mmCIF file of C-alpha atoms in Angstrom:
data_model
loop_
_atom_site.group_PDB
_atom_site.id
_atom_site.type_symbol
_atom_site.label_atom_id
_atom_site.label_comp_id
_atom_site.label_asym_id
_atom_site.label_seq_id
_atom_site.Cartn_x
_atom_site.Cartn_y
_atom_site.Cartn_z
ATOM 1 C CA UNK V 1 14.804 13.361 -8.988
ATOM 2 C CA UNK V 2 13.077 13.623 -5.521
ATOM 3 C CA UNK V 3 9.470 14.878 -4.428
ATOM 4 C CA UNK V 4 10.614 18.610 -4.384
ATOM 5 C CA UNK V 5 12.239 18.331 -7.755
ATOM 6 C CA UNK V 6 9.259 16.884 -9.234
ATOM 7 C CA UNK V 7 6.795 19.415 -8.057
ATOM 8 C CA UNK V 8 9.110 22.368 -9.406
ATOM 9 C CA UNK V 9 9.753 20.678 -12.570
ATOM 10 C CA UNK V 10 5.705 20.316 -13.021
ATOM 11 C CA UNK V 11 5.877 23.796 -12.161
ATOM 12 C CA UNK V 12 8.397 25.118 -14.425
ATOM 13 C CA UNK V 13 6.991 22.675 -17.496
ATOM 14 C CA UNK V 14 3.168 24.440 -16.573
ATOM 15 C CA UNK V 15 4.427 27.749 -17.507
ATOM 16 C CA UNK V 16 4.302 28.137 -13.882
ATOM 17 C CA UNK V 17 6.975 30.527 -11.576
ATOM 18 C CA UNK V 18 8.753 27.761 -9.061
ATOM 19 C CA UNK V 19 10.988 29.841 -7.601
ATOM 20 C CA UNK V 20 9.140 32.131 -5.992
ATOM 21 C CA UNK V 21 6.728 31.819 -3.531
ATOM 22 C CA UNK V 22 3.962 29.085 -3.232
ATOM 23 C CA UNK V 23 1.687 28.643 -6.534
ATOM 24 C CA UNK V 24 -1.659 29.878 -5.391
ATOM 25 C CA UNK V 25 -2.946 27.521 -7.510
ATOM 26 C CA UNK V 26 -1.029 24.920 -6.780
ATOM 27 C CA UNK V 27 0.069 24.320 -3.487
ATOM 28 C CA UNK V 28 2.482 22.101 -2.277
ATOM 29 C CA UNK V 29 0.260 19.567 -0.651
ATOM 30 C CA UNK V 30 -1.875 19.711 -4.018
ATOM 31 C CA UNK V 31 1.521 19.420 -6.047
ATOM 32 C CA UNK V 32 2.272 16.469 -3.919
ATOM 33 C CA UNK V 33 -0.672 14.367 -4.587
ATOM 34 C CA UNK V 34 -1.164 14.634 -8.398
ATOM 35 C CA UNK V 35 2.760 13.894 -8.443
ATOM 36 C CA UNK V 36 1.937 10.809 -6.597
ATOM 37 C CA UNK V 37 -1.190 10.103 -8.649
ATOM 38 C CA UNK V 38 0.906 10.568 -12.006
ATOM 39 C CA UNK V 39 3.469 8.131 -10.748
ATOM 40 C CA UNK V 40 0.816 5.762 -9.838
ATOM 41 C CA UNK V 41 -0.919 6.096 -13.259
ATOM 42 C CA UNK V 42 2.651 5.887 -15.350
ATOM 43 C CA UNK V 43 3.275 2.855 -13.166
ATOM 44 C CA UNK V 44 -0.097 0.995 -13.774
ATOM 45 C CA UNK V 45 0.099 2.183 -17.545
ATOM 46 C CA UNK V 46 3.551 1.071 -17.724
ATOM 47 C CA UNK V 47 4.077 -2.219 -15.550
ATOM 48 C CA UNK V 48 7.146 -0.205 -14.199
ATOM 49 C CA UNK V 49 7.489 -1.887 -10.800
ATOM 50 C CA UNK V 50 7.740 -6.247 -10.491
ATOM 51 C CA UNK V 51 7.833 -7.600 -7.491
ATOM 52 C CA UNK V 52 7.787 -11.465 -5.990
ATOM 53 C CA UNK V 53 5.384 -11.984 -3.037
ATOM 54 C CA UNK V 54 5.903 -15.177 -0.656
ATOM 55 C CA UNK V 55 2.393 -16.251 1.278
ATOM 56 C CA UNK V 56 0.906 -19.513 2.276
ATOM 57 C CA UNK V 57 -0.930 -22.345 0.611
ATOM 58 C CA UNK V 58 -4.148 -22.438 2.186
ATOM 59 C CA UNK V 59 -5.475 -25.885 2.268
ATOM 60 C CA UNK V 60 -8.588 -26.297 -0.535
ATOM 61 C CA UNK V 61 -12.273 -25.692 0.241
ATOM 62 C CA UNK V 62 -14.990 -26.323 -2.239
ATOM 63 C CA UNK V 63 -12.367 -27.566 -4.457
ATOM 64 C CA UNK V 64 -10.346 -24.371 -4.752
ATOM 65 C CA UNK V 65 -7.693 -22.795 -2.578
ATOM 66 C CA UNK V 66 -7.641 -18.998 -2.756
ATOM 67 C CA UNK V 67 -5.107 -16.885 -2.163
ATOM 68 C CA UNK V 68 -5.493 -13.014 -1.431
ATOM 69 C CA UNK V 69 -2.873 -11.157 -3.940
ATOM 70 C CA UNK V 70 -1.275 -8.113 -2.004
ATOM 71 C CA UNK V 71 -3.424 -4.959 -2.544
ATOM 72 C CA UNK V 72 -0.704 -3.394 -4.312
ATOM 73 C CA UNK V 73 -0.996 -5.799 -6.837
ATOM 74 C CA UNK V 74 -2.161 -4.595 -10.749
ATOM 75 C CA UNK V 75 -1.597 -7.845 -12.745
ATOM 76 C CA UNK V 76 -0.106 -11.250 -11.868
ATOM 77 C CA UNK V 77 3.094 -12.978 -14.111
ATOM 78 C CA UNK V 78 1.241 -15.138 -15.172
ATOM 79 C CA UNK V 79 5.069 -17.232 -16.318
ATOM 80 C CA UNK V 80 5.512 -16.684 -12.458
ATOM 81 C CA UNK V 81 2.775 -18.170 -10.125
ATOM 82 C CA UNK V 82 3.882 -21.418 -8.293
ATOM 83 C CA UNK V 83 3.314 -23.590 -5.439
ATOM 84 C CA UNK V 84 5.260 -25.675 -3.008
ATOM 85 C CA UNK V 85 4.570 -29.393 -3.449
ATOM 86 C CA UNK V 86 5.894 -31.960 -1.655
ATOM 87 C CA UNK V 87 9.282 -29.762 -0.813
ATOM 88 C CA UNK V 88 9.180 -29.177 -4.777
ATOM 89 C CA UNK V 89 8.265 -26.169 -6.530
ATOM 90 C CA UNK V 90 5.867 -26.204 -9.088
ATOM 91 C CA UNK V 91 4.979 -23.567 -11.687
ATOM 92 C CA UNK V 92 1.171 -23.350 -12.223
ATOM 93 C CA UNK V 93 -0.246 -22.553 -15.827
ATOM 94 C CA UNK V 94 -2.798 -19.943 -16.140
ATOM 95 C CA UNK V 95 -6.373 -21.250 -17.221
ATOM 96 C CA UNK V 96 -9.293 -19.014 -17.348
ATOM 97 C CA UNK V 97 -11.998 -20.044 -15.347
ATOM 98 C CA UNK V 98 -14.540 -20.827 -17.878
ATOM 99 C CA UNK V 99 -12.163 -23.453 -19.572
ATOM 100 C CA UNK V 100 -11.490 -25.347 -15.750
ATOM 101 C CA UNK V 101 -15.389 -25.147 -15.293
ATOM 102 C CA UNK V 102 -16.199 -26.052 -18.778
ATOM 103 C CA UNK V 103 -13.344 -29.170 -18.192
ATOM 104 C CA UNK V 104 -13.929 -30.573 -14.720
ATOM 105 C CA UNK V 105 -17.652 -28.860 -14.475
ATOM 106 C CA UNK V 106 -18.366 -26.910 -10.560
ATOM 107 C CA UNK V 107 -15.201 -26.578 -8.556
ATOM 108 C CA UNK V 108 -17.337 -28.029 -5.535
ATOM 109 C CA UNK V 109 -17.372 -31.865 -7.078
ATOM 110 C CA UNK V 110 -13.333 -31.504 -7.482
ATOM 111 C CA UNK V 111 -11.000 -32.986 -5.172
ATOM 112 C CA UNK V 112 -8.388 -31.468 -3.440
ATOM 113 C CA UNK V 113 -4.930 -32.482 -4.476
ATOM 114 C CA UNK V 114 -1.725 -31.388 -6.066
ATOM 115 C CA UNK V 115 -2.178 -27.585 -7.496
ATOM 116 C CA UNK V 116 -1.952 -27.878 -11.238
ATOM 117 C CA UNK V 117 -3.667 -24.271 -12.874
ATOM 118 C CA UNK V 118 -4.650 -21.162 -11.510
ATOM 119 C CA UNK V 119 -6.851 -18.126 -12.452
ATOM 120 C CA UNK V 120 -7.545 -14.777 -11.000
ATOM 121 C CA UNK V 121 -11.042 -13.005 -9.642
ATOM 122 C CA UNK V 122 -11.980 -10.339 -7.842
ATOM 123 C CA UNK V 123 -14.299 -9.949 -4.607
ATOM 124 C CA UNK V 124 -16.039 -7.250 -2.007
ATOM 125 C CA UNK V 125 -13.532 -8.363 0.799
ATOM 126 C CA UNK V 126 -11.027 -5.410 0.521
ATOM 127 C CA UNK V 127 -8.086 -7.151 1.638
ATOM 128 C CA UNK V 128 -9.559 -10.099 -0.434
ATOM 129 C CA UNK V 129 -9.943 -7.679 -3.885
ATOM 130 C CA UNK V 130 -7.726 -9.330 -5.916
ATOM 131 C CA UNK V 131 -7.232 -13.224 -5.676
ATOM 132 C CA UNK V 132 -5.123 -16.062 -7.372
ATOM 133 C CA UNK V 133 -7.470 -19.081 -7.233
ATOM 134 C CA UNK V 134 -5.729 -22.377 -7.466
ATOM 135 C CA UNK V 135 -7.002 -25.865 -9.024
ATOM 136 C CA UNK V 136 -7.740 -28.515 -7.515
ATOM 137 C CA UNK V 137 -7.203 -27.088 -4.218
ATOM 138 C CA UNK V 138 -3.858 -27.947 -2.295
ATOM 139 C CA UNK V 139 -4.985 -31.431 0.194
ATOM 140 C CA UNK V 140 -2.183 -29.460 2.427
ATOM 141 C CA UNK V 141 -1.599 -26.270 3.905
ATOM 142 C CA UNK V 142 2.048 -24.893 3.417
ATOM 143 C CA UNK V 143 3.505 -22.440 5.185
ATOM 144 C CA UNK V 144 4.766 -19.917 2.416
ATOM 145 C CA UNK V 145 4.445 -22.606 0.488
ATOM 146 C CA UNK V 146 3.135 -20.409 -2.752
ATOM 147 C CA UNK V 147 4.923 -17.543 -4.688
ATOM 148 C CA UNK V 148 3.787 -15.022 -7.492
ATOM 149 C CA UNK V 149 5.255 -12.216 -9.452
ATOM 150 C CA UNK V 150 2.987 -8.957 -9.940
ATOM 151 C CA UNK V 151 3.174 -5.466 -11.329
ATOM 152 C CA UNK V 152 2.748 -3.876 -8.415
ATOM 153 C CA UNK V 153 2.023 0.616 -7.469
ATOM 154 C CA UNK V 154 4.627 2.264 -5.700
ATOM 155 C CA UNK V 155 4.637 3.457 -2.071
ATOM 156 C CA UNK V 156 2.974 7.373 -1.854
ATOM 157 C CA UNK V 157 5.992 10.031 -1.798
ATOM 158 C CA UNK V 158 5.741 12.057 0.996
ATOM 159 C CA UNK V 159 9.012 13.538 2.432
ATOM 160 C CA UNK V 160 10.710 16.388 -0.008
ATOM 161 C CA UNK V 161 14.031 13.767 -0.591
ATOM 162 C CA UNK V 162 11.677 10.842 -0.856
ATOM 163 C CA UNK V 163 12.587 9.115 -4.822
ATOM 164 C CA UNK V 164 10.953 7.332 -7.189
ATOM 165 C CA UNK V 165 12.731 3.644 -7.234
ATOM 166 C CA UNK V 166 12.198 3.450 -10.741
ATOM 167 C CA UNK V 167 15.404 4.273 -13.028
ATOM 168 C CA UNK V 168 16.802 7.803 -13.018
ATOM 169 C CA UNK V 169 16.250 8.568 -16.585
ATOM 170 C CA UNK V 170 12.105 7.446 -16.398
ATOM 171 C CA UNK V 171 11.369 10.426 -13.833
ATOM 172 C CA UNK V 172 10.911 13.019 -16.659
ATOM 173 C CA UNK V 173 8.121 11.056 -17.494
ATOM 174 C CA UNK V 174 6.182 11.757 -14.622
ATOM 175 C CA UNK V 175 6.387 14.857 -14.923
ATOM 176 C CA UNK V 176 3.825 15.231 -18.301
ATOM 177 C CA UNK V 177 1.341 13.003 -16.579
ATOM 178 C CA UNK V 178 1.708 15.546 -13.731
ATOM 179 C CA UNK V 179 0.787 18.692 -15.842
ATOM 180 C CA UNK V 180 -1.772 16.733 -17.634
ATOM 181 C CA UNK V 181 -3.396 16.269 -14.619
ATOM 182 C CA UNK V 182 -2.314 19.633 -13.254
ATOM 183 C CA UNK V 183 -4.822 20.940 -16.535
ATOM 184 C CA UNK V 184 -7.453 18.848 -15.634
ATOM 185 C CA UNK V 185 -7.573 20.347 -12.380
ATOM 186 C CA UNK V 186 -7.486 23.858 -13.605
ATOM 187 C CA UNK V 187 -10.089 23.003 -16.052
ATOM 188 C CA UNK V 188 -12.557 22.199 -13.162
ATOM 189 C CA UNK V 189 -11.958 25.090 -11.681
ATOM 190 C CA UNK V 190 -13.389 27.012 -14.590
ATOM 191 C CA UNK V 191 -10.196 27.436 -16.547
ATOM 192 C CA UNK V 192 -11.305 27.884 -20.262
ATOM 193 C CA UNK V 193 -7.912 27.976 -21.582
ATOM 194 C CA UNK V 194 -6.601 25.078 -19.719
ATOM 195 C CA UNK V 195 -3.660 22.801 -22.124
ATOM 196 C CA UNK V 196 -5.701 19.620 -21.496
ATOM 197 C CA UNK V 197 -5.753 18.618 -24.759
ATOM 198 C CA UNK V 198 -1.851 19.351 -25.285
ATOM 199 C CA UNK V 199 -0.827 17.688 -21.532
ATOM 200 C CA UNK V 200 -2.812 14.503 -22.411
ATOM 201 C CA UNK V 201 -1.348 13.819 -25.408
ATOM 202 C CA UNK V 202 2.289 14.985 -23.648
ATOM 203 C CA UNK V 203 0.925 12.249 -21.012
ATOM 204 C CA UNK V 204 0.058 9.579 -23.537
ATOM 205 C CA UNK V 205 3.862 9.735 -25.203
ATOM 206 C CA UNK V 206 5.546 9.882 -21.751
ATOM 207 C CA UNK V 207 3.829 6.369 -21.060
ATOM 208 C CA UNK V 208 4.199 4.904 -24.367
ATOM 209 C CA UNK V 209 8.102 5.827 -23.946
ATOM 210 C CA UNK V 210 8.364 4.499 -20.174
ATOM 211 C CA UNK V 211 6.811 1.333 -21.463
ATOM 212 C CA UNK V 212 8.962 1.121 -24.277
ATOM 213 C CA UNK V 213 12.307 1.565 -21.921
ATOM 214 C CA UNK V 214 10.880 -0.496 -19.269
ATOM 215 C CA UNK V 215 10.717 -3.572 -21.636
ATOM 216 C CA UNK V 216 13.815 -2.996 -22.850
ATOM 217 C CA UNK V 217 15.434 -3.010 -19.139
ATOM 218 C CA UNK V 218 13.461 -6.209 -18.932
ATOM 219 C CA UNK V 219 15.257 -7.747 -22.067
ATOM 220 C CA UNK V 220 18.535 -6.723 -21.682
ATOM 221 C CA UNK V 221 20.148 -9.104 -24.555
ATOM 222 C CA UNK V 222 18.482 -6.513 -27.050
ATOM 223 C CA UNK V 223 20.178 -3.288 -28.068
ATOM 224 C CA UNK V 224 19.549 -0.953 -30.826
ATOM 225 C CA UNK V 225 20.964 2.567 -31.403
ATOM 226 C CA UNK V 226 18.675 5.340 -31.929
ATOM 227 C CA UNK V 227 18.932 8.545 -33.398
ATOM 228 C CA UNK V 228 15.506 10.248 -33.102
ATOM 229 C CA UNK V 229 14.886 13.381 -33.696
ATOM 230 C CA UNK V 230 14.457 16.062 -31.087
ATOM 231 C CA UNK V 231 11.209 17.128 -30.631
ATOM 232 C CA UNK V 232 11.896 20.512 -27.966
ATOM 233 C CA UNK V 233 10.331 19.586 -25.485
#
């Protein structure tokens, strides 16, 4: 289902004519961004999109060696962070950073070394927001010498044919969070009688159903046959 589809299936689910002209409430660029936004949102909510990111292991400094995650990154694997030692990859173990500072006390007094445990943080340097911090810092650099796995947001749609990469069947779901966010919109316009209420909770089951398919596309060795009833929507 592409961008154009999308909008006139939010549209038609609104209670809204899409095959006439323009939506005065709605207009196409509008249409375009809250579709966008709703993807985002059901891909954040979800963990829809995975993707493995190759950088460089930055030599350590003050004991740690940071590495910027990209800024499409929600959450790290955390069964998929390693680092390149000695030609050898190594998987690093997640350790939150109270329990490495409450082991080993400041970072500052540890020596640099071979990577062993790793924990996340944020920061005010934008392309610095979200960072994997690595312990004891690396006594080498390595050219993309360190890997990770993240849940990542997909790219903005923008041309009418452009698709969701996400599996066929999960791009109904979009289209709830769309209307629910469609109503909210109305709403702040001064729309009394705005289905917030109904869209959110239309929302809500559209996520809890993309998450449920997602992580069964993730395990594949499980199958079970369904037979739920239909609800007319």
């Amino acid at each position: 289902m592409d961008l154009g589809t999308l909008r006139e299936n939010a549209l038609l689910e609104y209670g809204r004519d899409w095959m006439g002209e323009e939506d005065p409430g709605f207009h196409i660029p509008t249409l375009t961004r809250l579709v966008n936004r709703a993807h985002r949102v059901l891909a954040e909510k979800a963990f829809v999109y995975q993707k493995t990111f190759t950088t460089n292991l930055t030599t350590g400094s003050s004991g740690v060696s940071a590495i910027a995650a990209d800024t499409t990154v929600i959450d790290v694997d955390r069964h998929q962070v390693r680092a390149q030692i000695s030609s050898t990859w190594r998987r690093l173990t997640y350790r939150a950073e109270s329990e490495l500072l409450d082991s080993y006390g400041p970072f500052e007094e540890v020596s640099n070394g071979s990577p062993l445990w790793y924990f996340t943080r944020t920061s005010t340097t934008a392309s610095q927001h979200y960072e994997i911090v690595v312990v004891p810092g690396s006594d080498t650099a390595v050219t993309n010498g360190f890997k990770y796995q993240a849940w990542v947001q997909p790219s903005d749609l923008s041309a009418d044919t452009d698709t969701p990469v996400m599996q066929t069947g999960l791009h109904d779901h979009i289209i709830p969070v769309t209307c629910h966010l469609m109503a909210r919109l109305a709403a702040s316009r001064g729309d009394a009688a705005a289905p917030v209420v109904y869209w959110e909770e239309q929302a809500r089951q559209a996520m809890l159903e993309t998450k449920r398919i997602v992580n069964r596309l993730r395990q594949g060795n499980t199958r079970r046959v369904h037979s739920d009833s239909y609800g007319g929507r």
